[in-house]
Short mmCIF file of C-alpha atoms and ligand atoms in Angstrom, two decimals:
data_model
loop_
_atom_site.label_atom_id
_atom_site.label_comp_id
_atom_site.label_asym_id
_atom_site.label_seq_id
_atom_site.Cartn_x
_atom_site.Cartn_y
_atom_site.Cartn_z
CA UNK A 1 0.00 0.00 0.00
CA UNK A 2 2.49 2.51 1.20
CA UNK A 3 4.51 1.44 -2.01
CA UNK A 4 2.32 1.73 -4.50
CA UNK A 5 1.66 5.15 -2.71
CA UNK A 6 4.99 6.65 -3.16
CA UNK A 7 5.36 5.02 -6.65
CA UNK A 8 2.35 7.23 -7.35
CA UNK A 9 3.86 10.11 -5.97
CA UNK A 10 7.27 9.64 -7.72
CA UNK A 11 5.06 9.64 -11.11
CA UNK A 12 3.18 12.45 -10.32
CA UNK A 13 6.53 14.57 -9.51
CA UNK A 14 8.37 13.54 -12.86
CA UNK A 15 4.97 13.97 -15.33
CA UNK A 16 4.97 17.74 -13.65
CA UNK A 17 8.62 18.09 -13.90
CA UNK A 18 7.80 17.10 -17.51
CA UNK A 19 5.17 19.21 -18.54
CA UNK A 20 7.14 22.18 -16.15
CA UNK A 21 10.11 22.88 -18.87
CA UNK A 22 9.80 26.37 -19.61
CA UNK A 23 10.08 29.12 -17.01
CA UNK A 24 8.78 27.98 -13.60
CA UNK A 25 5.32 29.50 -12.76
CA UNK A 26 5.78 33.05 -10.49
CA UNK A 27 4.37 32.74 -6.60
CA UNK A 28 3.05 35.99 -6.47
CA UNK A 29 1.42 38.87 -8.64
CA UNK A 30 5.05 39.70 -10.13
CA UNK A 31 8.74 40.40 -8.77
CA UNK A 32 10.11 43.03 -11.23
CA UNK A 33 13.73 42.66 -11.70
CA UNK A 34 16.40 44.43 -9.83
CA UNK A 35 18.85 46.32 -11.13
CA UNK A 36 22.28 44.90 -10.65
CA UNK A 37 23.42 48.52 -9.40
CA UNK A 38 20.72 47.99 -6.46
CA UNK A 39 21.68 45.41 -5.13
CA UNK A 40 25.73 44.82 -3.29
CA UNK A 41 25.80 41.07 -2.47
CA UNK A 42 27.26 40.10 -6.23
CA UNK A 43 28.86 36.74 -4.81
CA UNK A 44 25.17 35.75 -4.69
CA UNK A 45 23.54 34.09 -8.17
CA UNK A 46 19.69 33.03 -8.38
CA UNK A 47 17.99 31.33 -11.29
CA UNK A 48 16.40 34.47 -13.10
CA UNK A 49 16.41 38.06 -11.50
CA UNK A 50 15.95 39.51 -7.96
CA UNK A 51 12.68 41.07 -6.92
CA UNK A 52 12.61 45.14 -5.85
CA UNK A 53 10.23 45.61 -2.95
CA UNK A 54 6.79 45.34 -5.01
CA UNK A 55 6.27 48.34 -3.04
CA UNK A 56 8.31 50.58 -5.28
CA UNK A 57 7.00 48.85 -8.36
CA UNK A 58 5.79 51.04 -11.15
CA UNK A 59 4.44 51.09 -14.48
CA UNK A 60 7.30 51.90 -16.25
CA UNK A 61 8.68 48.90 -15.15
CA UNK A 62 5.77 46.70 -17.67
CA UNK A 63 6.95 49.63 -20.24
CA UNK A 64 8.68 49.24 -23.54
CA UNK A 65 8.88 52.02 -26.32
CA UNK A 66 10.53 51.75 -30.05
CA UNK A 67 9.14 48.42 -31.42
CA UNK A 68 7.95 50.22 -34.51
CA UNK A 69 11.43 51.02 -34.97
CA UNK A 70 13.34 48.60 -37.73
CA UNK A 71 16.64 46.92 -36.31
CA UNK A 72 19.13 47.95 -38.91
CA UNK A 73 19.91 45.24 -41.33
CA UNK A 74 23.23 46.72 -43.12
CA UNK A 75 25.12 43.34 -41.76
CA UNK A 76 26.27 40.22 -43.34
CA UNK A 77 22.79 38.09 -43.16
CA UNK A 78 21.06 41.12 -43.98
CA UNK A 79 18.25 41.00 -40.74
CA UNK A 80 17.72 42.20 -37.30
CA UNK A 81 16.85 40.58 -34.17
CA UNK A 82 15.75 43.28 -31.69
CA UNK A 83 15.17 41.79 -28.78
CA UNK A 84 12.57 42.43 -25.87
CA UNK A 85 13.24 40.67 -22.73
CA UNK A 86 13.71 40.88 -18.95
CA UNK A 87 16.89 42.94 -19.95
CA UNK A 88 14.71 45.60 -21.66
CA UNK A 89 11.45 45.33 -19.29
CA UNK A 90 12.28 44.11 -15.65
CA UNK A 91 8.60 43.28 -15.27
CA UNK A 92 8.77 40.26 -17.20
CA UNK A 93 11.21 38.63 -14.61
CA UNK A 94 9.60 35.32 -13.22
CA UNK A 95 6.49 35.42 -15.63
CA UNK A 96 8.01 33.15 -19.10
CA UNK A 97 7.28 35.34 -21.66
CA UNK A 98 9.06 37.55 -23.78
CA UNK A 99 9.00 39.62 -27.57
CA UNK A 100 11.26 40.19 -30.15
CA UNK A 101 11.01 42.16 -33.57
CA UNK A 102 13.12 40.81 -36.79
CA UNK A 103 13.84 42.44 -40.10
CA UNK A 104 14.64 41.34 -42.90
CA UNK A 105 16.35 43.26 -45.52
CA UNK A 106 15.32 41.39 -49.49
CA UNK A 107 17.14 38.22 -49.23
CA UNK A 108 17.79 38.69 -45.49
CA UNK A 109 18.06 35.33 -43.10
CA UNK A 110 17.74 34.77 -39.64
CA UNK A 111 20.12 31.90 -39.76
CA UNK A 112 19.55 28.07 -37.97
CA UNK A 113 19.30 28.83 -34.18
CA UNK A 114 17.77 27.15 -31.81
CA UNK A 115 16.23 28.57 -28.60
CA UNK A 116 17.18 26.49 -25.44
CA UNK A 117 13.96 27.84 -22.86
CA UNK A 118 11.42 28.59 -25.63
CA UNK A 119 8.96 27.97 -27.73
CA UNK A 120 8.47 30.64 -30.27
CA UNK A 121 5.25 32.17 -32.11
CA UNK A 122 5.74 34.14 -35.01
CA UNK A 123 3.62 36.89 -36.67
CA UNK A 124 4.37 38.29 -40.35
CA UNK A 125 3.59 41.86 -40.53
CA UNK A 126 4.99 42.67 -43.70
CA UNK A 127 6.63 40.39 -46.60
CA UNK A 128 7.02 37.00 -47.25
CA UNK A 129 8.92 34.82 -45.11
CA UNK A 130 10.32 30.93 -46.17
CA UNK A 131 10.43 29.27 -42.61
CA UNK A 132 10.85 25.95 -41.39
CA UNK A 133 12.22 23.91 -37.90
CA UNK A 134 13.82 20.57 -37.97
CA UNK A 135 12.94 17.61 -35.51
CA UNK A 136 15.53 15.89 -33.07
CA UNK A 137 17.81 12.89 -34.28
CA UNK A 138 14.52 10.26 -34.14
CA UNK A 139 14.33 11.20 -37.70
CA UNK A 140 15.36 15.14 -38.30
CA UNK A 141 12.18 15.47 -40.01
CA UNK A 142 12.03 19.26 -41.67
CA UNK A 143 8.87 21.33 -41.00
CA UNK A 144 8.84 24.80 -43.33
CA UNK A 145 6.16 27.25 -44.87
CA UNK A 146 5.87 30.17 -47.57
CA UNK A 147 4.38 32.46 -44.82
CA UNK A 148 2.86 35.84 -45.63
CA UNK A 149 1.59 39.09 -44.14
CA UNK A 150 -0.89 37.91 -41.55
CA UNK A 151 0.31 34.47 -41.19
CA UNK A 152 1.49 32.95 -38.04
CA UNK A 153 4.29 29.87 -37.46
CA UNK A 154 5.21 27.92 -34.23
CA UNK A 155 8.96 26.52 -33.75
CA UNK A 156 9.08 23.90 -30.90
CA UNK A 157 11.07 24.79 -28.09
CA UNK A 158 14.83 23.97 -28.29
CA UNK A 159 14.45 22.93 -32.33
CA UNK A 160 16.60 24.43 -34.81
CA UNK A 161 14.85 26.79 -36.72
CA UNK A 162 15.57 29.43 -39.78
CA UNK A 163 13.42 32.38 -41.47
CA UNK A 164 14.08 33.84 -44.99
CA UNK A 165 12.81 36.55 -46.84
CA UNK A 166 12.30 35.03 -50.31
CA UNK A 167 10.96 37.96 -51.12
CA UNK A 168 11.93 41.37 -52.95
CA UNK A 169 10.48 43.57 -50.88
CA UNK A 170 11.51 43.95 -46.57
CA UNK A 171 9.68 41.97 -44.14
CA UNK A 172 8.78 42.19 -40.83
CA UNK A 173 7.88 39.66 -38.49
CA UNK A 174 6.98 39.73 -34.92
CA UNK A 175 8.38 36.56 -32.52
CA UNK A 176 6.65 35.79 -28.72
CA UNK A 177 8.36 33.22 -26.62
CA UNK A 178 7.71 31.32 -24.13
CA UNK A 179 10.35 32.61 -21.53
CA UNK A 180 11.82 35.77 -19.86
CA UNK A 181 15.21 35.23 -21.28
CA UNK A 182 14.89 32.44 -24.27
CA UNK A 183 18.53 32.39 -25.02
CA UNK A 184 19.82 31.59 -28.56
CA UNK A 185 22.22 29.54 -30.27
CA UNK A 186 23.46 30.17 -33.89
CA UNK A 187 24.56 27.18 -34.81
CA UNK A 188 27.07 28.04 -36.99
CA UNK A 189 28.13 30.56 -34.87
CA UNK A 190 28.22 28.37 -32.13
CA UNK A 191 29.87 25.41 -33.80
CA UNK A 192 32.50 27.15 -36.11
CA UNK A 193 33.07 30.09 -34.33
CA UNK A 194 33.53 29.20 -30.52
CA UNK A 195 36.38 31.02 -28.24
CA UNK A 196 38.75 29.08 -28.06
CA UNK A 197 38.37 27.10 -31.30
CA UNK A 198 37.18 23.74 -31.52
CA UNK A 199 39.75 21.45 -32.26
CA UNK A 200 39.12 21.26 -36.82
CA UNK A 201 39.53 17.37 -36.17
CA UNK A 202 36.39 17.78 -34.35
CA UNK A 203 34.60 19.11 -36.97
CA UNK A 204 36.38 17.42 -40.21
CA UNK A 205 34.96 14.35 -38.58
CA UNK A 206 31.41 15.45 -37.50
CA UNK A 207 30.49 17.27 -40.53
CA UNK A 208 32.62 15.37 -43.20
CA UNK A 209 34.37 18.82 -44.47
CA UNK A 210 38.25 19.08 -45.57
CA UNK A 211 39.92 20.03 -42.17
CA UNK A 212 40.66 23.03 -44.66
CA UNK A 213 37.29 24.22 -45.20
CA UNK A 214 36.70 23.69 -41.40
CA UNK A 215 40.09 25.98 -40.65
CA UNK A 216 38.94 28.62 -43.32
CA UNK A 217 34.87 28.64 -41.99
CA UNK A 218 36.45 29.06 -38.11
CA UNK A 219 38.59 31.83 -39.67
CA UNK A 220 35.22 33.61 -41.55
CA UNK A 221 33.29 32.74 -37.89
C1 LIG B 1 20.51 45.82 -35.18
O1 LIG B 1 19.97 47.11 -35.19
C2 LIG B 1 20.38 47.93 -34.10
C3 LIG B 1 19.58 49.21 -34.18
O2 LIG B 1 19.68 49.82 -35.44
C4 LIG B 1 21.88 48.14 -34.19
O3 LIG B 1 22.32 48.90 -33.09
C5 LIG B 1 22.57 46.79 -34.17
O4 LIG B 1 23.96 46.95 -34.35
C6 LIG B 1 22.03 45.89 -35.28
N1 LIG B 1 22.60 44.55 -35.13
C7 LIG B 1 23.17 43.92 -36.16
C8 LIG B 1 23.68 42.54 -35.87
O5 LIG B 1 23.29 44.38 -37.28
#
């Protein structure tokens, strides 16, 4: 009896810690973030943000101005990720949610990136966007769309995902996700560009390149 009590209980603990994998659900009305110049004790690191005294909590905090402004695109992938997080709006600290804005220049890419606490829900407010996700090793199954103004895509959280503007024209696109601070990974980025290098044996052998293509993409990274 008492077995097949805690047995239950066990289950019950992982299915939650399951279904829990994005931000952890906030214990009271909010705990806007403190600023790091507010607070002394830096030796001391918590899993998000402190809370300022709720007291002195004001609407400014929950405030963000300038979305309607494009991120400038004059770069190598021709877009813009501008970002709107707990870093711009200390509100959002504890509640798993957060905004971005991306532009795309004609031809522009928000390269393969994966984000590692989110989910992500996209809006196209202007142009026409080629995006897609791909699935984990089971059977890297690839998910994509033509999507245009209007139209709205979902890429699973942690999946590597891409947008492109196939068109000739700028886009616009609005991204929510599903955390305060999603985090991103580039994988190229990531892979070919890392400080310190990886070792180019490393990647010779896990992406079947020429160590010199590997040594000239870690110089370009
Ligand atoms: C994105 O746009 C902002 C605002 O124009 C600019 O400061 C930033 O350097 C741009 N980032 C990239 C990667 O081009």
């Amino acid at each position: 009896m008492m077995r097949a009590y805690l047995v239950t209980v066990a289950l019950c603990a992982l299915a939650f810690s399951l279904a829990n994998a994005s931000d952890p659900a906030p214990l009271q009305d909010f705990c806007v973030a403190l600023k790091a110049k507010d607070y002394s004790d830096s030796a001391v690191f918590v899993n998000g943000k402190f809370c300022k005294d709720p007291e002195q909590a004001k609407a400014d905090d929950f405030f963000f101005k300038g979305l309607n402004k494009p991120g400038n695109t004059d770069n190598r992938v021709r877009s813009n990720v501008t970002t709107v997080n707990v870093d711009q709006i200390p509100g959002l600290n504890t509640l798993g949610i957060s905004l971005a804005r991306i532009d795309f220049a004609p031809y522009g890419l928000n390269p393969p990136h994966t984000h590692p606490r989110a989910t992500e829900i996209l809006v196209v407010l202007e142009g026409t966007l080629y995006v897609g996700f791909v699935t984990s090793n089971t059977d890297n199954r690839l998910f994509t769309k033509v999507l245009n103004k209007g139209d709205v895509f979902v890429f699973p959280i942690g999946l590597i995902h891409f947008q492109f503007n196939v068109g000739k024209t700028n886009a616009i696109a609005i991204a929510a996700l599903s955390s305060q601070n999603a985090g991103v990974i580039t994988i190229a980025d990531a892979v070919f560009g890392s400080d310190p290098p990886i070792n180019p044996d490393v990647l010779t052998k896990a992406f079947q390149l020429d160590k010199n293509v590997v040594e000239h993409l870690q110089k370009l990274f």
